[in-house]
XYZ file of C-alpha atoms in Angstrom:
315
model
C 21.619 -0.695 22.941
C 21.676 1.167 19.827
C 19.127 0.485 16.857
C 20.732 -0.915 13.608
C 20.700 1.933 10.846
C 20.710 0.892 7.114
C 21.303 3.576 4.483
C 18.792 3.452 1.718
C 20.017 2.461 -1.765
C 20.555 5.434 -4.347
C 20.304 4.797 -7.722
C 20.806 7.361 -10.708
C 19.002 7.412 -14.125
C 16.654 4.626 -13.517
C 14.327 3.786 -16.171
C 10.586 3.034 -16.039
C 11.496 -0.535 -17.334
C 14.573 -0.915 -14.955
C 12.208 0.384 -11.863
C 9.522 -2.030 -12.683
C 11.613 -4.916 -13.303
C 14.542 -4.712 -10.904
C 13.460 -2.373 -7.917
C 9.628 -2.474 -7.510
C 9.453 -6.326 -7.093
C 11.778 -6.012 -4.025
C 9.440 -3.793 -2.073
C 12.239 -1.898 -0.435
C 12.598 1.772 -0.137
C 15.253 3.635 -2.671
C 16.160 7.002 -3.653
C 16.078 7.744 -7.303
C 18.249 10.524 -8.414
C 18.537 12.420 -11.594
C 14.698 12.142 -12.770
C 13.215 14.419 -15.171
C 10.811 16.504 -12.872
C 10.099 19.424 -14.775
C 10.703 23.242 -14.140
C 9.781 23.146 -10.809
C 13.209 22.166 -9.336
C 14.677 25.503 -10.519
C 11.682 27.756 -10.446
C 10.296 27.284 -7.094
C 11.540 30.066 -4.974
C 9.733 31.534 -2.182
C 8.742 34.551 -4.355
C 7.384 32.666 -7.482
C 5.476 30.082 -4.942
C 3.804 32.996 -3.368
C 2.738 34.826 -6.248
C 1.946 31.918 -8.489
C -1.329 30.621 -6.600
C -1.815 34.454 -5.126
C -3.870 34.598 -2.006
C -6.372 31.716 -2.035
C -6.749 30.147 1.560
C -5.305 27.143 2.776
C -5.909 25.172 5.746
C -2.593 24.335 7.632
C -1.032 22.670 10.734
C 0.600 25.142 13.343
C 2.708 23.757 15.913
C 4.687 25.283 18.931
C 7.065 21.939 18.904
C 8.926 20.622 16.155
C 7.885 16.882 16.829
C 4.088 16.950 15.565
C 2.063 14.251 17.147
C -1.001 13.016 15.511
C -2.184 10.961 18.592
C -2.032 13.803 21.021
C -2.813 16.438 18.597
C -0.246 18.883 19.426
C -0.930 21.114 16.800
C -3.968 23.396 15.937
C -5.295 23.789 12.400
C -5.624 27.384 10.949
C -6.176 28.914 7.671
C -3.858 31.520 5.689
C -3.810 32.955 2.419
C -1.407 30.979 0.245
C 1.106 33.526 -0.473
C 1.323 34.622 3.550
C 1.556 30.886 4.478
C 4.679 30.172 2.039
C 6.302 33.274 3.333
C 5.699 32.545 7.064
C 6.619 28.793 6.672
C 10.106 30.020 5.145
C 11.194 32.232 7.917
C 12.554 31.302 11.118
C 11.329 33.626 13.623
C 7.888 35.075 13.002
C 6.692 38.883 13.477
C 3.088 37.668 13.006
C 2.077 34.347 14.167
C -0.918 32.221 15.950
C 0.922 30.513 19.104
C 4.501 31.487 19.181
C 7.358 33.353 17.087
C 8.987 29.805 16.761
C 5.910 27.942 15.506
C 5.896 25.452 12.671
C 3.971 25.427 9.558
C 2.688 22.204 7.853
C 0.719 22.130 4.696
C -0.740 18.933 3.263
C -3.183 19.506 0.293
C -6.462 17.941 0.573
C -9.128 17.489 -2.091
C -12.161 20.469 -2.177
C -13.966 18.551 0.341
C -11.554 16.313 2.402
C -14.106 13.761 3.185
C -15.159 13.126 -0.394
C -12.268 14.137 -2.599
C -8.648 12.959 -2.865
C -5.886 15.475 -3.273
C -4.875 16.222 -6.571
C -2.128 19.093 -7.266
C -3.582 19.601 -10.844
C -6.796 20.783 -9.044
C -5.831 22.498 -6.287
C -2.677 24.111 -7.412
C -3.257 24.239 -11.193
C -0.582 26.881 -11.810
C 2.180 25.118 -9.854
C 1.147 21.491 -11.295
C 2.094 22.915 -14.893
C 5.826 23.013 -13.491
C 5.820 19.485 -12.372
C 6.511 16.539 -14.465
C 5.116 13.449 -12.196
C 7.190 10.094 -13.198
C 4.662 7.752 -14.456
C 6.239 4.737 -13.383
C 2.841 2.858 -12.909
C -0.370 2.657 -15.126
C -2.776 5.941 -15.182
C -5.670 4.000 -13.602
C -3.739 2.974 -10.777
C -2.960 6.685 -10.040
C -4.649 7.727 -6.359
C -3.626 10.910 -5.453
C -0.701 13.726 -5.907
C -0.533 15.610 -2.496
C 1.292 18.844 -2.360
C 3.378 19.545 0.920
C 4.952 22.394 2.443
C 6.956 22.138 5.621
C 9.176 24.860 8.092
C 12.478 23.857 8.625
C 13.008 21.504 11.623
C 9.473 20.014 11.453
C 9.436 16.409 11.926
C 6.157 14.161 11.040
C 4.949 11.457 13.269
C 5.965 7.737 12.083
C 3.034 6.189 10.098
C 2.532 3.862 7.305
C 0.404 4.073 4.271
C -1.450 1.393 2.240
C -0.547 2.401 -0.881
C 2.975 2.695 -3.029
C 4.157 6.217 -2.955
C 6.847 8.397 -4.323
C 7.966 11.084 -2.036
C 9.486 13.939 -4.754
C 11.656 16.512 -2.834
C 11.509 19.294 -4.960
C 13.117 21.903 -2.791
C 14.870 21.943 0.552
C 16.140 18.907 2.239
C 14.469 16.055 4.302
C 15.858 13.210 6.413
C 13.596 10.116 6.212
C 13.872 7.101 8.843
C 11.973 3.914 7.525
C 10.952 0.762 9.190
C 10.040 -2.522 7.538
C 6.299 -3.842 8.073
C 7.705 -6.833 9.764
C 9.020 -4.699 12.484
C 5.546 -3.507 13.400
C 5.630 -5.382 16.814
C 8.522 -2.805 18.205
C 6.626 0.254 16.794
C 3.856 0.581 19.515
C 1.186 1.202 17.347
C -2.100 2.987 17.461
C -3.745 2.266 14.340
C -1.664 3.121 11.360
C 0.640 5.514 13.611
C 3.685 4.740 16.082
C 3.523 6.155 19.654
C 7.323 6.424 19.438
C 7.637 10.275 18.348
C 11.354 11.041 19.159
C 12.698 8.213 16.911
C 16.566 9.785 17.531
C 16.218 9.671 21.529
C 13.442 7.059 22.091
C 12.257 6.447 25.680
C 13.424 3.009 25.808
C 11.860 2.685 29.402
C 8.518 3.409 28.117
C 9.380 1.841 24.528
C 11.992 -1.140 25.375
C 11.196 -3.071 22.150
C 11.651 0.067 19.812
C 15.429 -0.661 19.658
C 15.017 -3.857 17.835
C 13.608 -1.942 14.859
C 15.980 -1.855 12.129
C 15.834 1.620 11.046
C 16.564 2.513 7.027
C 17.544 6.082 6.575
C 18.286 8.667 4.043
C 19.015 12.171 3.249
C 16.449 13.428 0.273
C 17.987 16.569 -1.429
C 16.110 18.761 -4.117
C 15.381 16.565 -7.111
C 15.406 13.189 -5.359
C 12.543 10.801 -5.599
C 12.127 8.340 -2.638
C 10.078 5.209 -3.369
C 8.146 4.166 -0.310
C 6.409 0.767 -0.960
C 2.852 0.494 0.735
C 3.071 -0.489 4.560
C 6.701 0.579 5.092
C 6.580 3.418 8.226
C 8.283 6.558 7.768
C 9.196 9.456 9.927
C 10.216 12.741 8.026
C 12.407 15.631 9.277
C 12.315 18.807 7.281
C 16.167 19.853 7.468
C 15.171 22.951 5.549
C 12.170 24.685 4.439
C 10.974 22.611 1.625
C 8.465 21.802 -0.816
C 7.653 18.219 -2.013
C 4.785 16.311 -3.840
C 3.736 12.692 -2.767
C 2.254 10.488 -5.580
C 0.448 7.516 -4.350
C -0.940 4.865 -6.637
C -2.740 1.504 -6.107
C -0.575 -1.502 -5.830
C -3.697 -3.929 -5.038
C -6.858 -4.379 -7.348
C -9.177 -1.144 -7.069
C -11.740 -3.157 -5.065
C -9.555 -3.946 -2.255
C -9.332 -0.466 -1.062
C -11.815 1.041 1.159
C -14.112 3.352 -0.917
C -14.088 6.139 1.846
C -10.331 6.340 1.946
C -9.462 10.079 0.812
C -5.888 10.050 2.452
C -4.641 6.579 1.047
C -4.419 5.386 4.981
C -7.190 3.209 5.721
C -6.637 -0.578 5.695
C -7.605 -2.635 2.982
C -11.229 -3.849 3.591
C -10.138 -7.344 3.751
C -7.744 -6.252 6.585
C -10.153 -4.389 8.360
C -12.922 -7.356 8.480
C -9.980 -9.737 9.922
C -9.101 -7.160 12.478
C -12.924 -6.705 13.528
C -13.189 -10.709 13.589
C -9.912 -10.839 15.616
C -11.546 -8.449 17.952
C -14.613 -10.461 18.424
C -12.482 -13.527 19.193
C -10.960 -11.781 21.899
C -13.991 -10.518 23.427
C -15.344 -14.109 23.083
C -12.260 -15.501 25.311
C -13.034 -13.050 27.721
C -15.824 -15.665 28.789
C -12.976 -17.890 30.106
C -10.925 -17.766 33.396
C -7.258 -16.287 32.901
C -5.404 -19.251 32.716
C -7.699 -20.691 29.801
C -7.754 -17.345 28.174
C -3.734 -17.430 28.247
C -3.810 -20.651 26.866
C -5.848 -20.070 24.166
C -4.662 -16.733 23.059
C -1.167 -18.468 22.590
C -2.565 -21.054 20.387
C -4.260 -18.314 18.395
C -0.952 -16.601 17.813
C 0.578 -19.797 16.870
C -1.941 -20.299 14.311
C -1.792 -16.764 12.881
C 2.197 -17.212 12.572
C 1.817 -20.723 10.808
C -0.838 -19.281 8.215
C 0.135 -15.587 7.666
C 3.702 -15.097 8.462
C 6.277 -14.811 5.944
C 9.967 -16.005 6.620
C 11.323 -15.516 3.207
C 12.719 -11.677 3.541
C 14.758 -10.075 5.840
């Protein structure tokens, strides 16, 4: 069986008003083309990037394999001067390396103290931030973070969801993005916010038989494209080329709904976390019963959840 693949809609020249009126309420991914992003799309060559922010130290992921796995942590964290990192990430084979001459690099910018501060390109990379015009399709107080990302060619990031709405602004290079609807979560073999299915192109269907049921939305992002990823949509990203991107996250829910300690935009809203804790306690309580009863009452609980919480008004 083959997974169903649906191309993500691509739209050119969408105004803020059109986005908020026609696109945003649908809560589906869409590629926005022809947006004004500033001088970054023409200026950001490897040479310019490496000299613009000099030799300040950056913490990066280094992986011996293209498919990075956050669950098994098949990568190491290393520190490099920014200019050295950019040149290494842009080359194919490395003369200098940490693990192997084919290793892949990935930078995901973080705040000054990753545990306390959110990522903000204006603070971490002020010179480069001057070149970027972030589309302000949301209110200023909804802004959460702006994450600067650089990836080696061929690098693939694990499938995960975020709890905030997100613009993935591809500034240089190409990325292929596969996305899955929140309602296909039962087929994605979740561990927290991440899917255990690393290779979405050649999944192990003996291990993950239900994965084939998940409808896959897909797009190729080119330099200058902006992908709108609604909160809770799963995404898996492959850098087809060395590339630079900026993610902008903003709050879709009232500010008090989010976990105050969340600096990455990926902790479940506080009400959801509480509900999951209550469910875990309920399941623990069921363990007091024999298996036959446990099975019966668990099925009743599933029916109650479906009846009270499932939507059936979207595909």
